[in-house]
mmCIF file of C-alpha atoms in Angstrom:
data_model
loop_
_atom_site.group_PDB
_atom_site.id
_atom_site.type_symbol
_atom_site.label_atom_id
_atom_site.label_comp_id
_atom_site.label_asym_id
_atom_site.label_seq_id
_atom_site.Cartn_x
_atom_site.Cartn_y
_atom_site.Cartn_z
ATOM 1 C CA UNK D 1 0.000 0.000 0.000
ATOM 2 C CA UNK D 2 1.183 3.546 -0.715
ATOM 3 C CA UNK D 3 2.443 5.554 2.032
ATOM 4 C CA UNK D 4 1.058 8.723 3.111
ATOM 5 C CA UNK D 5 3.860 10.636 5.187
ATOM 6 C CA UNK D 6 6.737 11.933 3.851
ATOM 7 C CA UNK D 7 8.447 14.619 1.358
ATOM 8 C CA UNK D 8 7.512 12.589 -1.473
ATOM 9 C CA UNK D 9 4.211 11.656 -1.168
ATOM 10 C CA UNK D 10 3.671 15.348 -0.358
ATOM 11 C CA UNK D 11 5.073 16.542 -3.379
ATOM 12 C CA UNK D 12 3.097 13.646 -5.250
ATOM 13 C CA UNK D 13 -0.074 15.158 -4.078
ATOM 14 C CA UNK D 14 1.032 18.475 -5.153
ATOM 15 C CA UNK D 15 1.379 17.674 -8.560
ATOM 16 C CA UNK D 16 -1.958 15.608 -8.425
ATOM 17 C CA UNK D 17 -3.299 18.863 -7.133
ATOM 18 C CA UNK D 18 -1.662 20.932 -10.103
ATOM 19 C CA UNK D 19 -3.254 18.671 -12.828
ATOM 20 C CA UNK D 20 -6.964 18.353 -11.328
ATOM 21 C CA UNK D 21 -7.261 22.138 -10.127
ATOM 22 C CA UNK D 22 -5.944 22.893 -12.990
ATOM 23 C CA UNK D 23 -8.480 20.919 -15.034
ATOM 24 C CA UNK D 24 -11.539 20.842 -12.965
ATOM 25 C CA UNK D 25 -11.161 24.365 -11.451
ATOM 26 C CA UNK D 26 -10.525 25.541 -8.346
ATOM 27 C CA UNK D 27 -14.010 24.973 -6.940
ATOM 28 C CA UNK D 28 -15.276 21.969 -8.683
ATOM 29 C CA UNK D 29 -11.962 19.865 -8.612
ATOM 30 C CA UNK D 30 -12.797 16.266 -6.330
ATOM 31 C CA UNK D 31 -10.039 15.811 -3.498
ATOM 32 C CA UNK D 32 -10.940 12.101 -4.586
ATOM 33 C CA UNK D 33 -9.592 12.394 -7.667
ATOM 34 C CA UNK D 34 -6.303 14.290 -6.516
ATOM 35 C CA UNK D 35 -5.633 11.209 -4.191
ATOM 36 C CA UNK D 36 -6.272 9.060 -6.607
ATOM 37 C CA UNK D 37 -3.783 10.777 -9.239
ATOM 38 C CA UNK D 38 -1.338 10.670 -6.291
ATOM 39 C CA UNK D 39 -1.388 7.359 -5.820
ATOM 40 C CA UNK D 40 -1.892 6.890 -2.325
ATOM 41 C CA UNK D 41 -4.945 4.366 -0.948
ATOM 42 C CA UNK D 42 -5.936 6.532 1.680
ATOM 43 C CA UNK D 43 -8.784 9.490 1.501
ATOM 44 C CA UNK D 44 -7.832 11.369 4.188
ATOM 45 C CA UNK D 45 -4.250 11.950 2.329
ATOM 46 C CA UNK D 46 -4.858 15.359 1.553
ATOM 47 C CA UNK D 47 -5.922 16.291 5.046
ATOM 48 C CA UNK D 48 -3.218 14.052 6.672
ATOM 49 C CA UNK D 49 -0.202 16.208 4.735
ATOM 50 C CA UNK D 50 -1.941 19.604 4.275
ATOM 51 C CA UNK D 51 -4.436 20.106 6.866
ATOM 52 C CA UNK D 52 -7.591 20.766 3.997
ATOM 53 C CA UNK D 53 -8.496 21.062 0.628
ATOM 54 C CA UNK D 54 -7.471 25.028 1.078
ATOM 55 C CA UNK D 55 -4.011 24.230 2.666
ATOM 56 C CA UNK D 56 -3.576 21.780 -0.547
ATOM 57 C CA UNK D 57 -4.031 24.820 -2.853
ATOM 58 C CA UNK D 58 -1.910 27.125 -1.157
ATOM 59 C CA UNK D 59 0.858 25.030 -1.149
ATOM 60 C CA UNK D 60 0.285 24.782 -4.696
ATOM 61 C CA UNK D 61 0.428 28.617 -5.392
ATOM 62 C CA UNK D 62 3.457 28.937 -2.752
ATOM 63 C CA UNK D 63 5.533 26.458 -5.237
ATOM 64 C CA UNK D 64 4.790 28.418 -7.927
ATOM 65 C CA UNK D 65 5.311 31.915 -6.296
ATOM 66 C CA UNK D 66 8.824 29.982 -5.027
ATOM 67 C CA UNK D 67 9.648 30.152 -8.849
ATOM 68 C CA UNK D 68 8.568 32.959 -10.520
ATOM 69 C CA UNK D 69 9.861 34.848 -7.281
ATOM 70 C CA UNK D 70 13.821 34.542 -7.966
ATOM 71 C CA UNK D 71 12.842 35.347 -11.838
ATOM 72 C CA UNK D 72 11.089 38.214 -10.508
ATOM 73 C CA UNK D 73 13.784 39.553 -8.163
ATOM 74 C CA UNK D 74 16.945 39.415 -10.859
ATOM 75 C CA UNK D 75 13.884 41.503 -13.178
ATOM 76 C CA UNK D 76 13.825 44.438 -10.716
ATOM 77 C CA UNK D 77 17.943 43.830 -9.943
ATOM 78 C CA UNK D 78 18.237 44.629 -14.082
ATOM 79 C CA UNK D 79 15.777 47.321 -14.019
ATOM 80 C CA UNK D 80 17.366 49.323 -10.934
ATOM 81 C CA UNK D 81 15.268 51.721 -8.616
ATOM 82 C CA UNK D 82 14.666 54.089 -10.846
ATOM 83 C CA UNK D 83 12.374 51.483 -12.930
ATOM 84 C CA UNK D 84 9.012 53.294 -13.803
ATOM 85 C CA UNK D 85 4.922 51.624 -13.562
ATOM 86 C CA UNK D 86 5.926 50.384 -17.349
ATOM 87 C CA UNK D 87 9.186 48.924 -16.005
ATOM 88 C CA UNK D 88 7.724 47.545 -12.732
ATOM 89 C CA UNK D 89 4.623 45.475 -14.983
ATOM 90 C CA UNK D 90 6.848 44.466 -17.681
ATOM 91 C CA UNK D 91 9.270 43.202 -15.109
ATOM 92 C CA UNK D 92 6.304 41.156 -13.456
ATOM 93 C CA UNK D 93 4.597 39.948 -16.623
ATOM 94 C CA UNK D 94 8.048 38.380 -18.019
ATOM 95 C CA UNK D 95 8.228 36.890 -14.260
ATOM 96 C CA UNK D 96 5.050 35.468 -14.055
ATOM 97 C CA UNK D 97 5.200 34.378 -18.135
ATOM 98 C CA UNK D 98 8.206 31.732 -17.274
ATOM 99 C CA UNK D 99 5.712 29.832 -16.407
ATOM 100 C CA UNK D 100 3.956 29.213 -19.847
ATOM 101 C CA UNK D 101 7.674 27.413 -20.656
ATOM 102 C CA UNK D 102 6.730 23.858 -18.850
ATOM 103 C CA UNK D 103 3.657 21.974 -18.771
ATOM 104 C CA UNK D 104 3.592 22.240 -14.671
ATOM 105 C CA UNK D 105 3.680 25.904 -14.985
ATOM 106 C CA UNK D 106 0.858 26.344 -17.364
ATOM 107 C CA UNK D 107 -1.223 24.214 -15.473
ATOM 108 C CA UNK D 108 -0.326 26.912 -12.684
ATOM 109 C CA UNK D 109 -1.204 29.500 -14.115
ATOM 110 C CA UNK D 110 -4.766 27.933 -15.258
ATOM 111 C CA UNK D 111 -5.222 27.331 -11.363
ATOM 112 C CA UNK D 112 -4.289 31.027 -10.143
ATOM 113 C CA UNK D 113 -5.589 32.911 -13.119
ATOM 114 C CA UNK D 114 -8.502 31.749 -10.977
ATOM 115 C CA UNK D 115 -7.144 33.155 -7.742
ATOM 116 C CA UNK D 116 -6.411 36.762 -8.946
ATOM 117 C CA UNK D 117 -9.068 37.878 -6.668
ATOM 118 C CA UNK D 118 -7.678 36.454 -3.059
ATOM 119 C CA UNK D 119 -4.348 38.446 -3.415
ATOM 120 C CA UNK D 120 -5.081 41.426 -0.426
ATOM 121 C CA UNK D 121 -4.586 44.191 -2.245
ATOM 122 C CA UNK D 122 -8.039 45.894 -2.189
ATOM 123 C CA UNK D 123 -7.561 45.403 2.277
ATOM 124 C CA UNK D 124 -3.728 45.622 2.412
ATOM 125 C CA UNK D 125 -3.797 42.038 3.629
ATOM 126 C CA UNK D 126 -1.295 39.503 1.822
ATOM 127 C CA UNK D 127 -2.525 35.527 1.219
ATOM 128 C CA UNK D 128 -0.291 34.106 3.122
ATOM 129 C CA UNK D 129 1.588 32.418 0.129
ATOM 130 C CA UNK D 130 2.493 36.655 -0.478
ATOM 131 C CA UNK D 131 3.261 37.847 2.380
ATOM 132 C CA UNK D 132 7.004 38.772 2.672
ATOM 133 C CA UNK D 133 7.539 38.308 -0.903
ATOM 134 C CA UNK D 134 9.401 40.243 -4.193
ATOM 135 C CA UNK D 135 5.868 40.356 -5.837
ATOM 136 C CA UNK D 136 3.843 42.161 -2.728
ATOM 137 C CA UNK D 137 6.691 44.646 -2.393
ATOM 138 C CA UNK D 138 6.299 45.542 -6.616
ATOM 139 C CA UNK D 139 2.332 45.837 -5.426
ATOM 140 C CA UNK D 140 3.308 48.634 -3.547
ATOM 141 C CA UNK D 141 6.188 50.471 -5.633
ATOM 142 C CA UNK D 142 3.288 50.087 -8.112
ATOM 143 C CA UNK D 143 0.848 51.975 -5.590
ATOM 144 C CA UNK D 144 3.448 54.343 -5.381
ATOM 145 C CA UNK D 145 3.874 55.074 -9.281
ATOM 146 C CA UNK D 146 0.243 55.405 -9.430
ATOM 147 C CA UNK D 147 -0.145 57.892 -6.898
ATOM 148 C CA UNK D 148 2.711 60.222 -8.697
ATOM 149 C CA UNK D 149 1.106 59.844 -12.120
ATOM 150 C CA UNK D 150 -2.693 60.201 -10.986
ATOM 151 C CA UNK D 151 -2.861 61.982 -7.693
ATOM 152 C CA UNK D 152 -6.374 62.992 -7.924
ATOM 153 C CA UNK D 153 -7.293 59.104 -7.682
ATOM 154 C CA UNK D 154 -8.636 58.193 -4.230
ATOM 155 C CA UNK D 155 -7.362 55.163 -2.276
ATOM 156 C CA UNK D 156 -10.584 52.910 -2.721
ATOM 157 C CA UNK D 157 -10.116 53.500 -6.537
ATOM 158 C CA UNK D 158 -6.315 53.066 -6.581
ATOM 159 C CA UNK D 159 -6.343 49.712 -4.691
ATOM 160 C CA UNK D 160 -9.355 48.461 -6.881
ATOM 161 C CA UNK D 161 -7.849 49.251 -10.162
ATOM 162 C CA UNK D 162 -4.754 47.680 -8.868
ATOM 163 C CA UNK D 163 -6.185 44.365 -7.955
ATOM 164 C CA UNK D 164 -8.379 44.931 -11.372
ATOM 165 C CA UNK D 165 -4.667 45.296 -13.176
ATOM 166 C CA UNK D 166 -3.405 42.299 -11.722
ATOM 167 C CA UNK D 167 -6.548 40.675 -12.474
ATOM 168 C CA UNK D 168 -5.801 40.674 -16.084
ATOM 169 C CA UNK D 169 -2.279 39.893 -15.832
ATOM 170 C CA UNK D 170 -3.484 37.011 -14.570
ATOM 171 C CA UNK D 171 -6.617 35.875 -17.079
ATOM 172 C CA UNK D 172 -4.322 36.774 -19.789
ATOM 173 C CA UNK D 173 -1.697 34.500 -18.863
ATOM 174 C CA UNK D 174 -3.785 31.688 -17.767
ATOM 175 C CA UNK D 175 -5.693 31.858 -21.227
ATOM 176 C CA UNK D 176 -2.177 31.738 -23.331
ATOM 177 C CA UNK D 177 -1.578 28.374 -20.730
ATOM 178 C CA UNK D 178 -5.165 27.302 -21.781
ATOM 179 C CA UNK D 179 -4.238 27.726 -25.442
ATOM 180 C CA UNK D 180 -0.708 26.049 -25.038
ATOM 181 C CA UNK D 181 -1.598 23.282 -23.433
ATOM 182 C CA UNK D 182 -4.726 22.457 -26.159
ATOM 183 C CA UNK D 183 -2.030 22.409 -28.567
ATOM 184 C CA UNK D 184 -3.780 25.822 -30.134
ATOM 185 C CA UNK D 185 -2.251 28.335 -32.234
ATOM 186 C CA UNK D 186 -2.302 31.622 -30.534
ATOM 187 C CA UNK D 187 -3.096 34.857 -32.621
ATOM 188 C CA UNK D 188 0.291 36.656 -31.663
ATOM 189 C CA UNK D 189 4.150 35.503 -30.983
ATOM 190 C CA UNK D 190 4.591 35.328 -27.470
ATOM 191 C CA UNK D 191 7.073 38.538 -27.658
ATOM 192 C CA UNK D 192 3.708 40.687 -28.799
ATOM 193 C CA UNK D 193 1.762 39.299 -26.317
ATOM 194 C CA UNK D 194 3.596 39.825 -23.236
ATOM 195 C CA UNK D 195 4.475 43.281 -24.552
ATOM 196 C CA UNK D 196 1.036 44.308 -25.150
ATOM 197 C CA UNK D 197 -0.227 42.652 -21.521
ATOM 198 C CA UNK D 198 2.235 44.854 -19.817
ATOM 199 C CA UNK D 199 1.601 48.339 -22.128
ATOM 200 C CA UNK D 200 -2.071 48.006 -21.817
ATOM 201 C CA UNK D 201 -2.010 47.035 -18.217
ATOM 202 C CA UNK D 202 -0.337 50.216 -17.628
ATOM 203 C CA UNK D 203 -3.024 52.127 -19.393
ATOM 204 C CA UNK D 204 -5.556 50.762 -17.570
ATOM 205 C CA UNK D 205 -3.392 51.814 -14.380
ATOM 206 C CA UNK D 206 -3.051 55.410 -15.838
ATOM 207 C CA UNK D 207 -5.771 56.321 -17.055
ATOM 208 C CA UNK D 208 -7.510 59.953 -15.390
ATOM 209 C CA UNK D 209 -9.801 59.876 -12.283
ATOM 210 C CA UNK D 210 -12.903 59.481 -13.354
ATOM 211 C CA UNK D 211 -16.146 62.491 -12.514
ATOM 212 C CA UNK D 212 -19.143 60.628 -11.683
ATOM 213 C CA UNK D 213 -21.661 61.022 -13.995
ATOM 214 C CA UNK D 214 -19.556 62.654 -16.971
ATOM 215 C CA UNK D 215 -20.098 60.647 -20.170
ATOM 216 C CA UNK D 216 -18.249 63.145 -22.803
#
């Protein structure tokens, strides 16, 4: 009978839980089937090594914020501190694209294209998996940029179009993983695409304060 303790049945259910999330979703994807995948004879697997089915998905997300983080800090070593909002999103988007290079990594970024949403930024409150890290600290030299370039914008707006920003990052990138891994053609070189993700994500972040009601 499989065992169920130890590094490598841990890391065995981590890659179960990569393919299934990744394939079922976030919410729909059976802890059944993720054992099964694994290997291991015993149900309560997942709860035995990670506590729950949420403590199964974080340490997904935490071994893929383990890699795109060191590709994300020699980005911002390059760029220096006088890197601009352009700089700082390009810098993340090339990051966060190393993942569409291995079949793991797109299945990654399927899974947290879906988990845009739980990041903290709209309450100042890392996941856990961010907390501490390279990425949260470019969250806030973005903040920073955007508050030079569109002072008029109030906080509540700021932080929302923020998380909306990274939102996209995100979808984008986890639709290019969807594409790659059906073995579909996508309408621009990978060079274009990333580009364009990290000019019109800017835009989005620059764009004037909106007046209420104006509609000229």
């Amino acid at each position: 009978m499989p065992r169920t303790s130890g590094p490598e049945t841990r890391e065995k259910l981590i890659r179960a839980g990569e393919e299934v999330f990744a394939a079922q979703g976030v919410d729909g994807a059976q802890l059944r089937d993720i054992v099964r995948l694994a290997g291991q004879s015993n149900p309560s697997a997942v709860q035995y090594h990670f506590g729950s089915r949420a403590g199964l998905l974080d340490a997904v997300m935490a071994a893929r914020q383990h890699r795109t983080e060191q590709v994300l800090t020699a980005e911002l070593a390059r760029a220096g501190d006088d890197i601009g909002l352009h700089g700082l999103l390009a810098a993340l988007v090339r990051a966060e694209a190393t993942e569409l290079r291995t079949e793991r990594g797109r299945r990654c970024l399927r899974i947290s294209a879906q988990l845009s949403h739980e990041s903290g930024v709209r309450t100042r409150t890392p996941h856990p998996t961010l907390d501490g890290t390279v990425y949260w600290t470019l969250i806030g030299r973005i903040e920073d940029c955007l508050v030079a370039l569109v002072p008029a914008l109030p906080e509540p707006v700021r932080l929302e179009r923020i998380d909306l920003a990274l939102t996209l990052v995100g979808a984008a990138l986890g639709d290019r993983a969807r594409q790659y891994l059906a073995g579909t053609t996508p309408l621009t070189g990978e060079d274009v695409f990333l580009a364009d993700l990290a000019a019109t994500t800017a835009a989005l972040l620059r764009a004037p304060h909106p007046i209420p009601g104006d509609t000229a």
